PDB file of C-alpha atoms in Angstrom:
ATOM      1  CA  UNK Y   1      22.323  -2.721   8.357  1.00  0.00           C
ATOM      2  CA  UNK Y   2      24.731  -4.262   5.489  1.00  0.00           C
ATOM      3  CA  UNK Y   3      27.961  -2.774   7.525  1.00  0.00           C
ATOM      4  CA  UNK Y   4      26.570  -4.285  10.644  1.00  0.00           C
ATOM      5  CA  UNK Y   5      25.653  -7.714   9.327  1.00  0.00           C
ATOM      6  CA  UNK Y   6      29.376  -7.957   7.863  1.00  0.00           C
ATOM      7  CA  UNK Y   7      30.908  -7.271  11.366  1.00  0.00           C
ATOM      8  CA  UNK Y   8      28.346  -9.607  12.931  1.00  0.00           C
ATOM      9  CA  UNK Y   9      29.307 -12.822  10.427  1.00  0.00           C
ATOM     10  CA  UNK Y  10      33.017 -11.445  12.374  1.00  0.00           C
ATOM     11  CA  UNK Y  11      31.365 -13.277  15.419  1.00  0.00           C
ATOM     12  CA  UNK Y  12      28.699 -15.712  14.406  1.00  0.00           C
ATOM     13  CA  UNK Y  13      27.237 -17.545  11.434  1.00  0.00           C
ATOM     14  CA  UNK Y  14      24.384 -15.408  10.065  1.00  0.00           C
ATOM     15  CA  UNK Y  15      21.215 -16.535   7.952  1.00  0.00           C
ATOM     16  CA  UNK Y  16      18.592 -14.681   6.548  1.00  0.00           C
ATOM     17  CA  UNK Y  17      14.670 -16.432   6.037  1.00  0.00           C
ATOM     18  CA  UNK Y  18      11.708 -15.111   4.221  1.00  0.00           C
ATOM     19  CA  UNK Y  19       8.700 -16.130   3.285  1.00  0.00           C
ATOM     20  CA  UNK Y  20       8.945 -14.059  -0.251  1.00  0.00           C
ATOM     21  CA  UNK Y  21      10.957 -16.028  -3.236  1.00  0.00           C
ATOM     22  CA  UNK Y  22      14.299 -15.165  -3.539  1.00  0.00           C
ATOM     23  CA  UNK Y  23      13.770 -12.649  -6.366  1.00  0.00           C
ATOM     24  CA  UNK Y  24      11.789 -10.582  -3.764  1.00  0.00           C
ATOM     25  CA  UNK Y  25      14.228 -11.402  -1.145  1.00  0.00           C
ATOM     26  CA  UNK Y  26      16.829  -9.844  -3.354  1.00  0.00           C
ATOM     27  CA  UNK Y  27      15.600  -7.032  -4.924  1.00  0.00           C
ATOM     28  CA  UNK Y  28      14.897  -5.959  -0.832  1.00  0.00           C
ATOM     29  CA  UNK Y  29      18.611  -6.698   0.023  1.00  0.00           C
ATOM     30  CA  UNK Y  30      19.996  -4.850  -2.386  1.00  0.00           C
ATOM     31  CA  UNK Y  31      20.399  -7.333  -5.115  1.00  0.00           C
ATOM     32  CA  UNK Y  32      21.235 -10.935  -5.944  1.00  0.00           C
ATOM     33  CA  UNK Y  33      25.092 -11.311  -5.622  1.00  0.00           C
ATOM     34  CA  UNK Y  34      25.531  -9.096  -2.167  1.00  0.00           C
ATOM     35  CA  UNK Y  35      22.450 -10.990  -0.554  1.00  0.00           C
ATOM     36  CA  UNK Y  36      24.487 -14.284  -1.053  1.00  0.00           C
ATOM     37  CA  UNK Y  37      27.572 -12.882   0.085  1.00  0.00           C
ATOM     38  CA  UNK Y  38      25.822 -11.131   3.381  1.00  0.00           C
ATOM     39  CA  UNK Y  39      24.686 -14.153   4.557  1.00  0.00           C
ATOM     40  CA  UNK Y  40      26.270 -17.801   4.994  1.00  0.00           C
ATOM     41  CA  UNK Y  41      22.564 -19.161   4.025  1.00  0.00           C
ATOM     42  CA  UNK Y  42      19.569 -17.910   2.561  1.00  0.00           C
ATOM     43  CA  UNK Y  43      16.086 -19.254   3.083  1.00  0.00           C
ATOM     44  CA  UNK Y  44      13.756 -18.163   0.286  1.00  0.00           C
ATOM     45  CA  UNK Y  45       9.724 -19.016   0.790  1.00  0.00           C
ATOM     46  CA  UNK Y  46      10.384 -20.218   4.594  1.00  0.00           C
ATOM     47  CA  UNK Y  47      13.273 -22.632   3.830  1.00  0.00           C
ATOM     48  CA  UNK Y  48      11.760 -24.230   0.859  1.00  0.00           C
ATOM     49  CA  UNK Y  49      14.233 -22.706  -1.492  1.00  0.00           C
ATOM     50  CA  UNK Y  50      17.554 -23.066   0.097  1.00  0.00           C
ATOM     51  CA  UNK Y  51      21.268 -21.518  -0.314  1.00  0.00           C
ATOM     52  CA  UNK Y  52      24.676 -22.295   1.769  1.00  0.00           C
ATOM     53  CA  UNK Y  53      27.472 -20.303   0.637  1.00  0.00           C
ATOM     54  CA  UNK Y  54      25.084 -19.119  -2.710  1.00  0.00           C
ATOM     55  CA  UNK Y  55      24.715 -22.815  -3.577  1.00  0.00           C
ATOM     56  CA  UNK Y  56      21.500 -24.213  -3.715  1.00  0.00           C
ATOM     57  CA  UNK Y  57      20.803 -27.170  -1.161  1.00  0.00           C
ATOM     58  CA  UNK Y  58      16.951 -27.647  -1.197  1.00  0.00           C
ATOM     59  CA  UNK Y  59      13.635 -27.136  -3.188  1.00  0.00           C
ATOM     60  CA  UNK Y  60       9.951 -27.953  -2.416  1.00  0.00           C
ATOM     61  CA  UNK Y  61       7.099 -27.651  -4.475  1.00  0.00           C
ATOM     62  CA  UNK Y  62       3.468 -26.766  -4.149  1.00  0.00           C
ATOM     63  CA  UNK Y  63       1.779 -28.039  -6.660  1.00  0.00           C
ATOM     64  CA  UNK Y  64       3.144 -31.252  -6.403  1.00  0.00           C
ATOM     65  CA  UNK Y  65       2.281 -31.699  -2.634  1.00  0.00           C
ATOM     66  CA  UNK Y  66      -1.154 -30.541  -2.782  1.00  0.00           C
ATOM     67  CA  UNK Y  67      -2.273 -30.605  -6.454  1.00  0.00           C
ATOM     68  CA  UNK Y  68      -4.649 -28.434  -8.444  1.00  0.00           C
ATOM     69  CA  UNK Y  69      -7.726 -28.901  -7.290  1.00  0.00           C
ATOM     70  CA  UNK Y  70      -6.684 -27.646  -3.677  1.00  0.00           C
ATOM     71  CA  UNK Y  71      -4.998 -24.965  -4.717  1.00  0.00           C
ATOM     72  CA  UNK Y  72      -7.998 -23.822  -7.302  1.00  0.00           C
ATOM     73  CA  UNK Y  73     -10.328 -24.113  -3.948  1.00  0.00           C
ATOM     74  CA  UNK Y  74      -8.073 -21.781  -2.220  1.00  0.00           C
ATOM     75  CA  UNK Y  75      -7.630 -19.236  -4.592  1.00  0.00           C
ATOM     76  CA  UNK Y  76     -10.889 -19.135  -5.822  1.00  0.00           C
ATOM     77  CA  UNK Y  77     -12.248 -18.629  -2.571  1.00  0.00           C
ATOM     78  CA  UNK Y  78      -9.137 -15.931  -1.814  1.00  0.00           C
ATOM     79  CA  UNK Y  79     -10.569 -13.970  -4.897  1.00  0.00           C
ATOM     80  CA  UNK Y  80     -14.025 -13.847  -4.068  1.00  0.00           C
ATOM     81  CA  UNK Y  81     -13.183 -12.739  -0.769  1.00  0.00           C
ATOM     82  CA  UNK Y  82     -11.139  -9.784  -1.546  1.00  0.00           C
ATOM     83  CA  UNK Y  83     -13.439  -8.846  -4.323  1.00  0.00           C
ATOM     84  CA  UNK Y  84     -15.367  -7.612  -1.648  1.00  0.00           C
ATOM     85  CA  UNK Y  85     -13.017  -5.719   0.516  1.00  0.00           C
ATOM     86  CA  UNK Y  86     -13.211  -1.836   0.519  1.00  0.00           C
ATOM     87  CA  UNK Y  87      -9.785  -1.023   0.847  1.00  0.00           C
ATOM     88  CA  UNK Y  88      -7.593   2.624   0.617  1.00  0.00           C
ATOM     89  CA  UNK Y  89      -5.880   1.416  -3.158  1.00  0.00           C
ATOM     90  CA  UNK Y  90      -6.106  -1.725  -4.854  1.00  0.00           C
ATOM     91  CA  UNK Y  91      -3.526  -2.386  -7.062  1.00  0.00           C
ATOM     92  CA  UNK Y  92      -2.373  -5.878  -9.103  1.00  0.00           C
ATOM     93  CA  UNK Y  93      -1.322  -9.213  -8.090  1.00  0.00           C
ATOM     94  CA  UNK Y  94      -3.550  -9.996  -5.272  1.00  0.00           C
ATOM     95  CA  UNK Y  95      -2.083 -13.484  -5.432  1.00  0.00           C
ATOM     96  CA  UNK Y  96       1.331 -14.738  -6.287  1.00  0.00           C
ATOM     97  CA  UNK Y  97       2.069 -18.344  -6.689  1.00  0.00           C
ATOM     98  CA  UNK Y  98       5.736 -19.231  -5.651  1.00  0.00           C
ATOM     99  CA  UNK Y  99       7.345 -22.670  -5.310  1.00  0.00           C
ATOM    100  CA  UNK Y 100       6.705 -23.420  -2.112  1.00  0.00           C
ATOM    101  CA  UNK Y 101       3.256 -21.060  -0.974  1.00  0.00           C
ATOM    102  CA  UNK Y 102       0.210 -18.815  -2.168  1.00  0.00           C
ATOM    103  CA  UNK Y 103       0.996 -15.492  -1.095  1.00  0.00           C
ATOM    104  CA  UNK Y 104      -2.503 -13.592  -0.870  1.00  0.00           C
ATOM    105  CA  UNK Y 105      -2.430  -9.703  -1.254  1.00  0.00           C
ATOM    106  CA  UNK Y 106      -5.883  -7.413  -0.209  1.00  0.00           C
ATOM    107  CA  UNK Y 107      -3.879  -4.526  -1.569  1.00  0.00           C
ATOM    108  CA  UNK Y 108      -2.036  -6.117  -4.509  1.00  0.00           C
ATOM    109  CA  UNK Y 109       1.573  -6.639  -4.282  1.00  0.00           C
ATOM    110  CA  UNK Y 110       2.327  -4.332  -7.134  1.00  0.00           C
ATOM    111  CA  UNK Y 111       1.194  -1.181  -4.647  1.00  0.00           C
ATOM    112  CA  UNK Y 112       3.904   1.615  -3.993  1.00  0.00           C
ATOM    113  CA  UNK Y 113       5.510   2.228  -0.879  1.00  0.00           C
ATOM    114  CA  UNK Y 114       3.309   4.533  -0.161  1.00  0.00           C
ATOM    115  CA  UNK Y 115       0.027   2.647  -1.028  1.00  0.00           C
ATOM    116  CA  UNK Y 116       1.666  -0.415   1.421  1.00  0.00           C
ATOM    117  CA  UNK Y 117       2.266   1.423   4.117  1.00  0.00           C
ATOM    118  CA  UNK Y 118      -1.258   2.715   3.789  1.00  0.00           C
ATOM    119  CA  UNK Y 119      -2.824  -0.483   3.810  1.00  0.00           C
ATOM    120  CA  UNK Y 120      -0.325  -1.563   6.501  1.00  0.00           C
ATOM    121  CA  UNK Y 121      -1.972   1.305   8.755  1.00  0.00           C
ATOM    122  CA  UNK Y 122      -5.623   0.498   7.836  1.00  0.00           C
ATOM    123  CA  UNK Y 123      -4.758  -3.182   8.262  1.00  0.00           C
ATOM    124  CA  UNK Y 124      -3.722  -2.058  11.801  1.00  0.00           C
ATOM    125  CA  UNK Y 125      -6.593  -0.230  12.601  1.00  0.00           C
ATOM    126  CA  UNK Y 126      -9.307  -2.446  10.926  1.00  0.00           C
ATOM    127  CA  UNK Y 127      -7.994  -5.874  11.535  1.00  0.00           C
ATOM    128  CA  UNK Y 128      -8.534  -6.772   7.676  1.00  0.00           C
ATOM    129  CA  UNK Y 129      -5.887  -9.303   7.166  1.00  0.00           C
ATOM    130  CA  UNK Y 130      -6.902 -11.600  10.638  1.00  0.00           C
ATOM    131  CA  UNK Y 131     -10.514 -11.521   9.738  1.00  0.00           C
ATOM    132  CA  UNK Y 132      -9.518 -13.273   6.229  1.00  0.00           C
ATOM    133  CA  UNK Y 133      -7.344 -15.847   8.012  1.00  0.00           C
ATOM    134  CA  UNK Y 134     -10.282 -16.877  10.318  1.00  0.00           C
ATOM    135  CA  UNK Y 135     -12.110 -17.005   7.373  1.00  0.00           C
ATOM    136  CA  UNK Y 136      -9.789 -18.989   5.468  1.00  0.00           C
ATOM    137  CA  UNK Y 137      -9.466 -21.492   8.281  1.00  0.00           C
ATOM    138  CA  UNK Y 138     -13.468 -22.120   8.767  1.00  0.00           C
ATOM    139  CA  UNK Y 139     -13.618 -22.482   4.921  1.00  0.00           C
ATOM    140  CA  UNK Y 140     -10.606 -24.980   4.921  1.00  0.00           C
ATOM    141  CA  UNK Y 141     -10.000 -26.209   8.719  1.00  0.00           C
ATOM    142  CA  UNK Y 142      -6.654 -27.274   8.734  1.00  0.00           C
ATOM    143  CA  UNK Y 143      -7.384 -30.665  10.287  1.00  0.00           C
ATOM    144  CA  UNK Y 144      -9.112 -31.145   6.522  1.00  0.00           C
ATOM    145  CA  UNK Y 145      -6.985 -29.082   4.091  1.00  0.00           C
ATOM    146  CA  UNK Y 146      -3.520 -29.369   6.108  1.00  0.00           C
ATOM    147  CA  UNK Y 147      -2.949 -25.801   4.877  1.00  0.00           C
ATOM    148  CA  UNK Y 148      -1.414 -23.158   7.271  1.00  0.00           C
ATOM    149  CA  UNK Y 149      -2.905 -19.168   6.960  1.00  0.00           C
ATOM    150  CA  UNK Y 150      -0.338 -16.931   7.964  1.00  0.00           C
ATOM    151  CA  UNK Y 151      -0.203 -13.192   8.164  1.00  0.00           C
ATOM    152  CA  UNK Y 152       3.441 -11.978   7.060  1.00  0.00           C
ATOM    153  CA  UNK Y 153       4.735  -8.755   6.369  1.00  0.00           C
ATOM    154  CA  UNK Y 154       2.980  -6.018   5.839  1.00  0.00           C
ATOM    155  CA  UNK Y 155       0.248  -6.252   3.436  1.00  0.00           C
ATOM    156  CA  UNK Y 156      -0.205 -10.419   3.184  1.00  0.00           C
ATOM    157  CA  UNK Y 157      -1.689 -13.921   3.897  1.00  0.00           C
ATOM    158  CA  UNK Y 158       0.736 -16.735   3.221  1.00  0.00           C
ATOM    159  CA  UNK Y 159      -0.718 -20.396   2.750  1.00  0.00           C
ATOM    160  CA  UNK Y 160       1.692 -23.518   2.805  1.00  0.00           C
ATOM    161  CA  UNK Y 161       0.958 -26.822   3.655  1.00  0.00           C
ATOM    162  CA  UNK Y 162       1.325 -27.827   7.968  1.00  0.00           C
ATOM    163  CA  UNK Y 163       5.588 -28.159   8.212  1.00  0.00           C
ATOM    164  CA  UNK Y 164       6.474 -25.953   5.791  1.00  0.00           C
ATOM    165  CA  UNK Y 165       6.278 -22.469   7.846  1.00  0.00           C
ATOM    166  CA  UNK Y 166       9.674 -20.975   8.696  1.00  0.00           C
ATOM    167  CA  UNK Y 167      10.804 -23.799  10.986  1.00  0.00           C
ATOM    168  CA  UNK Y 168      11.457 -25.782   7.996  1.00  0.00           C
ATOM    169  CA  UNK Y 169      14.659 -23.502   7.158  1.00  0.00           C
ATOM    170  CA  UNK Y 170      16.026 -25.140  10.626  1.00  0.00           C
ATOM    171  CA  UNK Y 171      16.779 -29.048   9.563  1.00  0.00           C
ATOM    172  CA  UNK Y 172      19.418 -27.458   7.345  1.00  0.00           C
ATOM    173  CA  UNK Y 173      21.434 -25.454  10.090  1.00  0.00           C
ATOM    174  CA  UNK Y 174      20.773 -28.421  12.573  1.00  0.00           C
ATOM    175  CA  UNK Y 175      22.516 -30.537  10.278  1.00  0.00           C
ATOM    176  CA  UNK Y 176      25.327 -28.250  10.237  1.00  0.00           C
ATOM    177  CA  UNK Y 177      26.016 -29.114  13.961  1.00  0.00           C
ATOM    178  CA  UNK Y 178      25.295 -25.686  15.306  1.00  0.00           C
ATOM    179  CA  UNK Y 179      23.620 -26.041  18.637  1.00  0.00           C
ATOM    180  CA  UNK Y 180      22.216 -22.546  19.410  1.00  0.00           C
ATOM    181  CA  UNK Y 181      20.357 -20.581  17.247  1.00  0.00           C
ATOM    182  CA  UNK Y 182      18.783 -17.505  18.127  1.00  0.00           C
ATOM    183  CA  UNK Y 183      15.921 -15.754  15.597  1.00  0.00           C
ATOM    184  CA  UNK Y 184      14.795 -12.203  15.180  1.00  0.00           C
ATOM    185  CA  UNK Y 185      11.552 -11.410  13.716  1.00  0.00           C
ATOM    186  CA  UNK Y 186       8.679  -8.703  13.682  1.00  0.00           C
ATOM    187  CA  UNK Y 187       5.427 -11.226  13.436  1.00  0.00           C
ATOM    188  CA  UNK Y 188       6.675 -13.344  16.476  1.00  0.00           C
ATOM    189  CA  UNK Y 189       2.995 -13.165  17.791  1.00  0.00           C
ATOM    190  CA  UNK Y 190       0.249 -16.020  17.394  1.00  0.00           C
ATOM    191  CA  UNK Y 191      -1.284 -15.924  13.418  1.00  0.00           C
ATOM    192  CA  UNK Y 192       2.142 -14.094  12.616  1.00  0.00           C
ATOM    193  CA  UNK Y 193       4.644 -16.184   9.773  1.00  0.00           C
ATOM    194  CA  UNK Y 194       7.058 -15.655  12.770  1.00  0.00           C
ATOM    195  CA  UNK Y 195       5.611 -17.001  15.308  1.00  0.00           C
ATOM    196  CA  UNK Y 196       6.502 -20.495  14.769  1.00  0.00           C
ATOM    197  CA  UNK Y 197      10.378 -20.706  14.787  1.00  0.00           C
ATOM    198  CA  UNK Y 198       9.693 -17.982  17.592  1.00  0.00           C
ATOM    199  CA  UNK Y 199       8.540 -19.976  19.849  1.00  0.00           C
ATOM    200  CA  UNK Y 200       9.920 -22.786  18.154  1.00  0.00           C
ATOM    201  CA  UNK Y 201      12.229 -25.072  21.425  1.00  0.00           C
ATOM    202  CA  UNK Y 202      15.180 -25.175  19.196  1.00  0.00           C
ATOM    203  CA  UNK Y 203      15.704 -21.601  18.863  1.00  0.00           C
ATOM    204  CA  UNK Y 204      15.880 -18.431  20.967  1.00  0.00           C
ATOM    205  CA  UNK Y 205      13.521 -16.266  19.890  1.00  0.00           C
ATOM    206  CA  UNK Y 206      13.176 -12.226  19.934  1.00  0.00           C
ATOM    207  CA  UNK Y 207      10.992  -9.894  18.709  1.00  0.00           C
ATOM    208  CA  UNK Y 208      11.865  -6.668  16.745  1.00  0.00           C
ATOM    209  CA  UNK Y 209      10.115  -3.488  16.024  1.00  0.00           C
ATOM    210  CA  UNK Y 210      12.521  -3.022  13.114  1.00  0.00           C
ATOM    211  CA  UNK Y 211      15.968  -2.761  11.688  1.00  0.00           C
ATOM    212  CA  UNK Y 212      17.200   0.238  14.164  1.00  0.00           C
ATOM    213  CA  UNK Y 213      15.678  -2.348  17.082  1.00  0.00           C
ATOM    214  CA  UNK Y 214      17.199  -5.528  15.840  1.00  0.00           C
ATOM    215  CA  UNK Y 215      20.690  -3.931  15.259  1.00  0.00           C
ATOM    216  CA  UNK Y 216      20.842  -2.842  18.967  1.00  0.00           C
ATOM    217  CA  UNK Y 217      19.516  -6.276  20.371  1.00  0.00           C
ATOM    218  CA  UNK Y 218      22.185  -8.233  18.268  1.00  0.00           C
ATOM    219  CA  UNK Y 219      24.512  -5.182  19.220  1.00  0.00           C
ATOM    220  CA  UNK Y 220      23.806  -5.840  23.150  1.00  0.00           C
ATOM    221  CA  UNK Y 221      23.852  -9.610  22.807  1.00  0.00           C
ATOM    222  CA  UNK Y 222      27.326 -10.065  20.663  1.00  0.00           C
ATOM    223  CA  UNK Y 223      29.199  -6.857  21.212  1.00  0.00           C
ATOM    224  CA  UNK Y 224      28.442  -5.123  24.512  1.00  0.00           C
ATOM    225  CA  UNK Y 225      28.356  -8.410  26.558  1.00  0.00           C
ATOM    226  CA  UNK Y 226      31.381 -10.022  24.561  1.00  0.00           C
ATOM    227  CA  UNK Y 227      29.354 -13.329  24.325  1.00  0.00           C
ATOM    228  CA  UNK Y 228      30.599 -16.151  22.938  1.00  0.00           C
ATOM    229  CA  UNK Y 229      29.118 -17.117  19.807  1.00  0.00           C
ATOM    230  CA  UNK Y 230      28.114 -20.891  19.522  1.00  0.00           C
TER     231      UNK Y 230
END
């Protein structure tokens, strides 16, 4: 995937977004210094934290736009919730409080490989992670808390504030000038952390099953077809 990414920035401008912070973001790409030279930006916590050429060109905070006592609701509630769950392993940090989001964890995000893909498969099978979302959402409706429940990844629940799901990483390139923009994700369906600059109408959006699947899409689309990148 790194020696393909290289030859696709050979065609087209290439960013990466994720709803983890950009130490997570890292330590998955293979480290700090060849994540920021992979990619022309870098969109840590859904845009919130943001990189062009490894320089920082936006922040957002949490805490600041929602304050305390919403937060406290939310992750007090979270806790009592997954105190409950009978899961395959539960392991540590069932909630991690970034910059920008709460990212909730049934499993705990310090679980192995192993112990994540398990959950991932019992998630599948026993819809554990959608039934917390809809009960996040009837504790705090969103037309009261203006809090977003997303299911990302593999094993969590991310909450940010309406706005600030992975559509906000798009004012940046749009201000760049670039016209089309085309997205790949995994979670492009309804209740996924995807699904909004999926379907979003400035983008072109495509689902992926994984990195062998998104290679040969961007394969077909930029190198088979000789298209011209905008």
């Amino acid at each position: 995937m790194e020696d393909f990414l290289k030859r696709l920035r050979s065609k087209v401008t290439v960013a990466l977004v994720g709803g983890s912070d950009l130490v997570k973001i890292a330590e998955q790409m293979g480290g700090h210094d060849g994540l920021m030279k992979n990619f022309d930006y870098v969109f840590a916590e859904n845009g919130l934290v943001a990189f062009k050429a490894g320089e920082q060109i936006g922040q957002e905070n949490l805490l600041h736009y929602k304050g305390e006592e919403t937060l406290q609701k939310v992750i007090n509630f979270a806790l009592r919730y997954m105190s409950d769950l009978k899961l395959p392993a539960k392991r540590g940090t069932f909630i991690e409080f970034r910059s920008s989001m709460l990212n909730i964890c049934p499993v705990g995000r310090s679980c192995s490989q192993a112990e994540r893909e398990g959950f991932a498969a019992f998630d599948k099978e026993n819809n554990v992670r959608q039934k917390f979302v809809e009960a996040l959402y009837k504790e705090f409706p969103q037309s009261e808390s203006g809090l977003v429940f997303a299911i990302g990844g593999q094993i969590s629940i991310d909450v940010f504030p309406v706005g600030w799901d992975k559509t906000f990483c798009l004012k940046f390139i749009e201000k760049d000038g670039y016209k089309t923009m085309h997205f790949f994700g995994d979670k492009t369906s309804k209740g996924g952390n995807d699904h909004e600059i999926f379907a979003d109408s400035r983008t072109i959006g495509h689902t992926v099953t994984g990195p062998e699947d998104t290679m040969k899409q961007l394969d077909k689309l930029y190198f088979n077809e000789q298209q011209t990148a905008s």
